[in-house]
C-alpha positions in Angstrom: -40.3 -1.9 13.5 -39.9 -4.8 11.0 -40.4 -4.0 7.4 -42.9 -6.1 5.3 -39.9 -7.8 3.7 -39.3 -9.6 6.9 -35.7 -8.3 7.4 -35.4 -7.3 11.1 -33.4 -4.3 12.1 -29.9 -4.9 13.5 -29.5 -5.1 17.2 -26.0 -3.7 17.3 -23.5 -2.1 14.9 -21.8 -5.4 14.6 -24.8 -6.8 12.8 -24.2 -4.3 10.0 -21.1 -6.1 8.8 -20.8 -9.5 7.2 -17.8 -10.7 9.2 -17.3 -14.0 7.5 -17.2 -12.3 4.1 -14.9 -9.6 5.3 -12.3 -12.1 6.6 -12.7 -14.2 3.4 -12.1 -11.3 1.2 -9.1 -10.2 3.3 -7.6 -13.6 3.1 -8.1 -14.0 -0.7 -6.8 -10.5 -1.3 -3.6 -10.8 0.8 -0.4 -12.6 -0.2 0.5 -15.4 2.1 4.1 -14.1 2.7 7.5 -15.4 1.8 7.9 -18.9 0.5 10.4 -20.8 2.7 11.2 -24.5 3.3 9.1 -26.3 5.9 12.0 -26.6 8.4 12.5 -22.8 8.3 8.8 -22.3 9.0 8.8 -24.7 11.9 12.0 -23.3 13.5 10.6 -19.7 13.2 7.3 -20.8 14.9 9.2 -22.5 17.6 11.5 -19.6 18.2 8.6 -17.2 18.5 6.8 -19.5 20.9 9.8 -19.9 23.1 10.6 -16.2 23.1 7.0 -15.4 24.0 7.1 -17.7 27.0 10.4 -16.3 28.3 9.6 -12.6 27.6 7.2 -11.8 30.5 9.8 -12.6 33.2 12.2 -10.4 31.3 9.7 -7.5 31.4 9.3 -8.1 35.1 13.0 -7.8 35.8 13.3 -4.6 33.8 10.2 -2.9 35.3 10.0 -4.4 38.7 6.5 -5.7 37.9 7.4 -9.2 38.8 4.1 -10.3 40.1 2.2 -8.9 37.1 4.8 -10.6 34.8 4.0 -13.9 36.4 0.3 -13.3 36.0 0.9 -12.4 32.3 2.9 -15.6 31.8 0.2 -17.7 33.4 -2.8 -16.1 31.8 -1.7 -15.1 28.3 -2.5 -17.3 25.3 0.4 -17.4 22.8 -0.7 -17.9 19.2 1.8 -17.9 16.3 -0.4 -17.2 13.3 -0.3 -16.5 9.6 -1.8 -13.4 8.0 -5.2 -14.9 7.8 -5.1 -15.8 11.5 -4.3 -12.2 12.4 -7.2 -11.0 10.2 -9.6 -13.3 12.0 -8.4 -12.2 15.4 -8.6 -8.5 14.5 -12.1 -8.9 13.1 -13.1 -10.7 16.2 -11.8 -7.9 18.4 -13.5 -5.2 16.4 -16.8 -7.2 16.3 -16.6 -7.5 20.1 -16.4 -3.7 20.3 -19.2 -3.1 17.8 -21.5 -5.4 19.8 -21.4 -2.7 22.4 -22.5 0.0 20.0 -26.2 0.4 19.4 -27.2 -0.1 15.8 -28.3 3.2 14.1 -32.1 3.6 13.9 -32.5 2.4 10.4 -34.9 -0.1 8.8 -33.7 -3.6 8.1 -33.7 -2.9 4.3 -31.6 0.2 4.5 -29.1 -1.4 6.9 -28.6 -4.5 4.8 -28.4 -2.6 1.6 -25.4 -0.7 2.9 -23.6 -3.8 4.4 -21.4 -4.5 1.4 -19.4 -1.3 1.4 -18.6 -1.6 5.1 -17.7 -5.3 4.6 -15.4 -4.6 1.7 -13.8 -1.6 3.4 -13.1 -3.7 6.5 -11.6 -6.5 4.4 -9.2 -4.0 2.9 -8.2 -2.7 6.3 -7.7 -6.2 7.7 -5.6 -7.1 4.7 -3.4 -4.0 5.1 -2.8 -4.6 8.8 -2.0 -8.3 8.4 0.9 -7.6 6.0 2.4 -5.0 8.4 2.2 -6.1 12.0 4.7 -8.4 13.5 2.8 -9.0 16.7 -0.2 -7.7 18.6 -1.7 -8.2 22.1 -5.5 -8.5 22.3 -7.4 -8.4 25.6 -9.7 -11.4 26.2 -12.9 -9.8 27.5 -15.4 -11.6 29.9 -17.2 -14.4 28.2 -14.7 -14.7 25.4 -13.1 -18.1 24.9 -9.4 -18.8 24.0 -8.9 -18.8 20.2 -6.6 -21.8 20.0 -4.1 -24.1 21.7 -1.7 -22.6 24.2 1.7 -24.0 24.8 1.7 -25.2 28.5 3.3 -22.9 30.9 3.9 -22.8 34.7 0.2 -22.3 35.3 -2.4 -25.0 35.1 -4.2 -25.7 31.9 -7.4 -24.2 33.3 -5.8 -20.9 34.2 -8.0 -17.9 33.2 -6.9 -16.4 29.9 -7.0 -12.6 30.0 -5.0 -11.7 26.9 -3.6 -13.2 23.7 -0.2 -12.5 22.1 -0.5 -12.9 18.4 2.8 -13.3 16.5 2.7 -13.2 12.7 5.3 -15.6 11.5 5.2 -14.7 7.7 5.8 -11.0 8.6 8.7 -11.9 11.0 10.3 -14.0 8.3 9.8 -11.3 5.6 11.4 -8.6 7.9 14.3 -10.9 8.9 15.1 -11.6 5.2 14.7 -8.0 4.0 16.9 -6.5 6.7 19.1 -9.5 7.3 18.4 -9.5 11.0 19.6 -12.0 13.6 17.4 -15.2 13.6 17.5 -15.5 17.4 17.4 -11.8 18.4 14.5 -10.7 16.2 11.9 -13.0 17.8 13.2 -12.1 21.2 12.9 -8.4 20.5 9.3 -8.7 19.1 8.1 -10.9 21.9 9.6 -8.6 24.6 7.6 -5.7 23.1 4.4 -7.7 23.0 5.0 -9.1 26.5 5.3 -5.6 27.8 1.7 -5.0 26.7 0.6 -8.3 28.3 2.2 -7.2 31.6 0.4 -3.9 31.3 -2.9 -5.7 31.1 -2.0 -7.9 34.1 -0.8 -5.1 36.4 -3.9 -2.9 35.6 -6.9 -5.3 35.4 -9.2 -2.3 34.7 -7.2 -1.3 31.6 -8.7 -3.5 29.0 -12.3 -2.6 29.9 -11.4 1.1 29.8 -9.9 0.9 26.4 -12.7 -1.2 24.9 -15.3 1.0 26.6 -13.8 4.2 25.4 -13.5 2.9 21.8 -17.1 1.7 21.9 -18.3 5.1 23.2 -16.4 6.9 20.4 -17.8 4.6 17.8 -21.3 5.0 19.2 -21.0 8.8 19.0 -19.7 8.7 15.4 -22.4 6.3 14.4 -25.0 9.0 15.2 -23.3 11.1 12.5 -23.5 8.1 10.1 -27.2 7.8 10.9 -27.8 11.4 10.0 -26.0 11.0 6.7 -27.9 7.9 5.8 -31.2 9.6 6.6 -30.4 12.8 4.8 -31.2 12.7 1.0 -28.3 15.0 0.3 -26.0 13.5 2.9 -25.3 17.0 4.2 -24.8 16.1 7.8 -22.1 13.5 7.0 -20.4 15.9 4.6 -20.3 18.6 7.2 -18.8 16.2 9.8 -16.2 15.1 7.3 -15.3 18.7 6.6 -15.0 19.4 10.3 -12.7 16.5 10.8 -10.8 16.9 7.5 -9.9 20.5 8.1 -7.7 19.3 11.0 -6.4 16.1 9.5 -3.0 15.1 8.4 -3.8 15.1 4.7 -3.1 11.4 4.6 -6.6 10.0 5.1 -8.5 9.0 2.0 -12.3 8.6 1.6 -14.0 6.2 4.0 -14.6 3.5 1.4 -11.3 3.9 -0.3 -8.6 4.3 2.4 -8.4 0.7 3.4 -8.4 -0.8 0.0 -5.8 1.7 -1.3 -3.6 1.0 1.7 -3.5 -2.7 1.1 -3.3 -2.6 -2.7 -5.3 -5.9 -2.6 -9.0 -5.2 -2.0 -10.7 -2.5 -3.9 -13.7 -0.8 -2.4 -14.7 1.4 -5.3 -18.2 0.5 -6.1 -19.2 3.2 -8.5 -22.6 4.9 -8.7 -24.6 1.7 -8.6 -24.2 1.1 -4.9 -26.9 2.3 -2.5 -24.3 4.4 -0.6 -22.2 3.8 2.4 -23.7 1.9 5.3 -23.7 3.5 8.8 -20.8 1.2 9.8 -18.9 2.1 6.7 -19.4 5.8 7.6 -18.4 5.1 11.2 -15.2 3.3 10.2 -14.3 6.0 7.7 -15.1 8.9 10.1 -13.3 7.2 12.9 -10.1 7.2 10.9 -10.5 11.0 10.3 -11.1 11.6 14.0 -8.1 9.4 15.0 -5.9 11.3 12.5 -6.9 14.7 14.1 -6.8 13.4 17.7 -3.1 13.9 17.8 -1.1 14.3 20.9 -1.9 18.0 21.4 -5.4 16.7 22.0 -8.7 17.1 20.1 -10.4 20.4 20.6 -14.1 21.4 20.2 -13.2 23.6 17.2 -11.5 20.8 15.4 -14.1 18.1 15.9 -17.1 20.5 15.7 -20.2 18.6 14.9 -18.6 15.2 14.9 -18.4 14.4 18.6 -20.0 15.7 21.8 -18.0 17.0 24.6 -18.1 13.6 26.3 -17.1 11.9 23.1 -14.1 14.2 22.7 -13.1 13.5 26.3 -13.4 9.7 25.8 -11.4 9.9 22.5 -8.7 12.0 24.1 -8.3 9.5 27.0 -8.2 6.6 24.5 -5.4 8.2 22.4 -3.5 9.2 25.6 -3.8 5.7 27.0 -2.5 4.0 23.9 0.3 6.5 23.6 1.4 5.9 27.2 1.3 2.1 26.7 3.5 2.4 23.7 5.9 4.6 25.5 6.1 2.2 28.4 6.9 -0.7 26.0 9.6 1.4 24.4 11.4 2.0 27.7 11.3 -1.7 28.3 13.2 -2.3 25.1 15.6 0.5 26.0 16.9 -1.6 28.9 18.1 -4.4 26.6 21.9 -4.7 26.5 24.2 -6.5 24.0 25.1 -9.1 26.7 21.4 -10.1 26.6 20.8 -9.6 22.9 24.0 -9.4 20.8 22.5 -7.5 17.9 20.4 -5.1 19.9 22.0 -1.9 18.6 21.4 -3.0 15.0 17.9 -4.1 15.8 17.1 -0.8 17.5 18.4 1.2 14.6 16.9 -0.7 11.7 13.5 -1.4 13.3 13.2 2.3 14.3 13.8 3.2 10.7 11.4 0.5 9.4 8.7 1.7 11.9 9.0 5.3 10.6 8.7 4.1 7.0 6.0 1.4 7.2 4.8 0.7 10.8 7.1 -2.0 12.0 6.4 -3.4 15.4 3.1 -2.8 17.2 1.3 -0.8 18.2 0.5 -3.9 20.1 -2.6 -3.4 22.2 -6.1 -4.1 21.0 -7.4 -2.4 17.9 -4.8 0.4 18.0 -3.1 -1.2 15.0 -6.3 -1.2 12.9 -7.2 2.4 13.8 -3.8 3.9 13.3 -3.2 2.0 10.1 -6.4 3.6 8.7 -5.6 7.0 10.2 -2.2 7.2 8.5 1.4 6.9 9.5 1.8 10.3 11.2 -0.6 9.5 14.0 1.3 6.2 14.6 4.7 8.0 14.6 3.5 10.6 17.0 2.1 7.8 19.3 5.6 6.2 19.5 7.6 9.4 19.7 5.6 11.2 22.4 4.8 8.1 24.4 8.5 7.1 24.5 9.7 10.6 25.3 7.3 10.8 28.2 8.2 7.4 29.6 12.0 8.0 29.2 11.7 11.4 31.0 9.9 9.8 33.9 12.3 6.8 34.2 15.3 9.1 34.1 14.0 11.1 37.1 12.3 8.5 39.2 13.0 5.1 37.6 10.6 2.4 36.7 9.3 2.4 40.3 8.0 6.0 39.8 6.6 5.2 36.3 4.7 2.2 37.8 2.5 4.6 39.8 0.5 4.9 36.6 -0.9 1.4 37.0 -2.7 2.1 40.3 -5.9 3.3 38.6 -7.4 5.2 35.7 -6.9 8.5 37.5 -3.2 7.9 37.7 -2.6 7.5 34.0 -1.1 10.5 32.1 -3.7 12.9 30.9 -3.6 14.1 27.3 -2.0 17.4 28.2 0.6 15.7 30.4 2.1 13.5 27.7 4.3 16.4 26.5 4.9 17.6 30.0 6.1 14.6 32.1 7.0 16.9 35.0 3.3 17.9 35.3 2.3 14.2 35.6 5.1 13.6 38.2 4.0 16.6 40.3 0.4 15.4 40.2 0.9 11.7 40.8 4.1 11.5 42.8 4.0 14.8 44.6 
C-alpha cells in the first residue's frame, strides 16, 4: 500500500540500494592504482587481452574439455578494466541477483529511510574488492547485454556472450611491481585461472543459473530476518539472528555497516545515532557475511544457523559454498599442470602468489559474486575455499585424471556434495562407481 507521501514500496530488494551512488562513492574512495607511463599501461592492457584470448585453448588441452574451451573462447567477453570498472561490474552482478529477491514488506518511507546505510556499506565493499582482485569471471544471464567492446575472436561478432572475464590492470601492475614478477608470465597465469572459470560455465550451461539462484534464495531467506529486525522496536529478532550466526563465526567479521568500510580503509559507514537504523538490504548484506563465514567446508548445521535460515535455506547455502569451493579447486589443478617450458617463472609465481593469496586474497575467487561475499566474510573462509577445493580436485585427478574429474560437469547431481569435499573417495564411489 502506498503511503500518503507518494513513495511507492520497492518491488525487489535491488530497489533498496542507490546503485549509482554506491559506485560513485566506491570510485571516489578508492585510489586509482600505481602511476605508470602511458606505454606501460598500454602494453599491460595488450598483454592481458592477448593472454585472455589464448588461455581457453590452454585450459582445454590441460583438462580435455576442448569443445567447452572453444565455446568459452567464442562466447566470453574480455574486458580489461580499472578499479572503477570492476566496481561497476560487481555492482551490476549483485543488482541482478537482488532483483530476484522480493523486497521486504516495508512501507516506502521506511525502505527509503534505510537506503543510505546499505548504499554506503556496499560502496565500502566494492572499494575493498576492487583493490584486491586481479581478475574475475561473471556469468552473463539471459537478457543481459555485453558491457563493452570485445576484441574479435574466431567467432562472429554476433556470437552469444555467456560470460565476461574482467582483468583489473592497475592491480596486476601493482602486484607485478611489488613482487617483481615476470611481465609476460603474470598475465598468462592470471588469465589461465580466469579462463578455467569461463570453461566451467561453458561445459556446464546450468551452472550459472544454479549459482545465481542459490545466492538469491539465501539472500531472500536472510531478508526475512532483516524485515523482522526493522519491524521490531527493539530489534530483538535481528540481534538473536546475529548471535546465532556469530557464535559459530571466525571472529573476523565486523558489524554489518562497519565491515566493508573498515576493510577498504576508504569509505566509512559509521553514521552515529542520527541515522534511522540499518535498512533491510544493509541487514541482509551484513548477515550474509556472517552466514558465509560460518558456512565453512564442514557444512552449516541447524544448530549453528538456528533462527537465521530455514532448512531449505541451509541446504541452498551449503550447495552454493560447495559449488564455489569445487570450482576453485578445479581452477587450481589447471594451474598445477603448467610447466617451466610453457611459463619459465611458473615455480616462482606459484610460490609467491600462494603466499600473497594467504595474506591478502590474491587471485580469484573468480566466479560471480564469490569475491564480494568472501571478502566481506573474512580471509579464513577464502583460504578454506582454496585449500579444500584444491585438495579435493588434486586427489581426484591423481586417481582418475581430468577425465574422471570432468564427470562433475554432467549435471547438478554430479557435483561434489558438501560432505564429499573433504572425502574425495566418497564422491568417486558415488559418481564414477
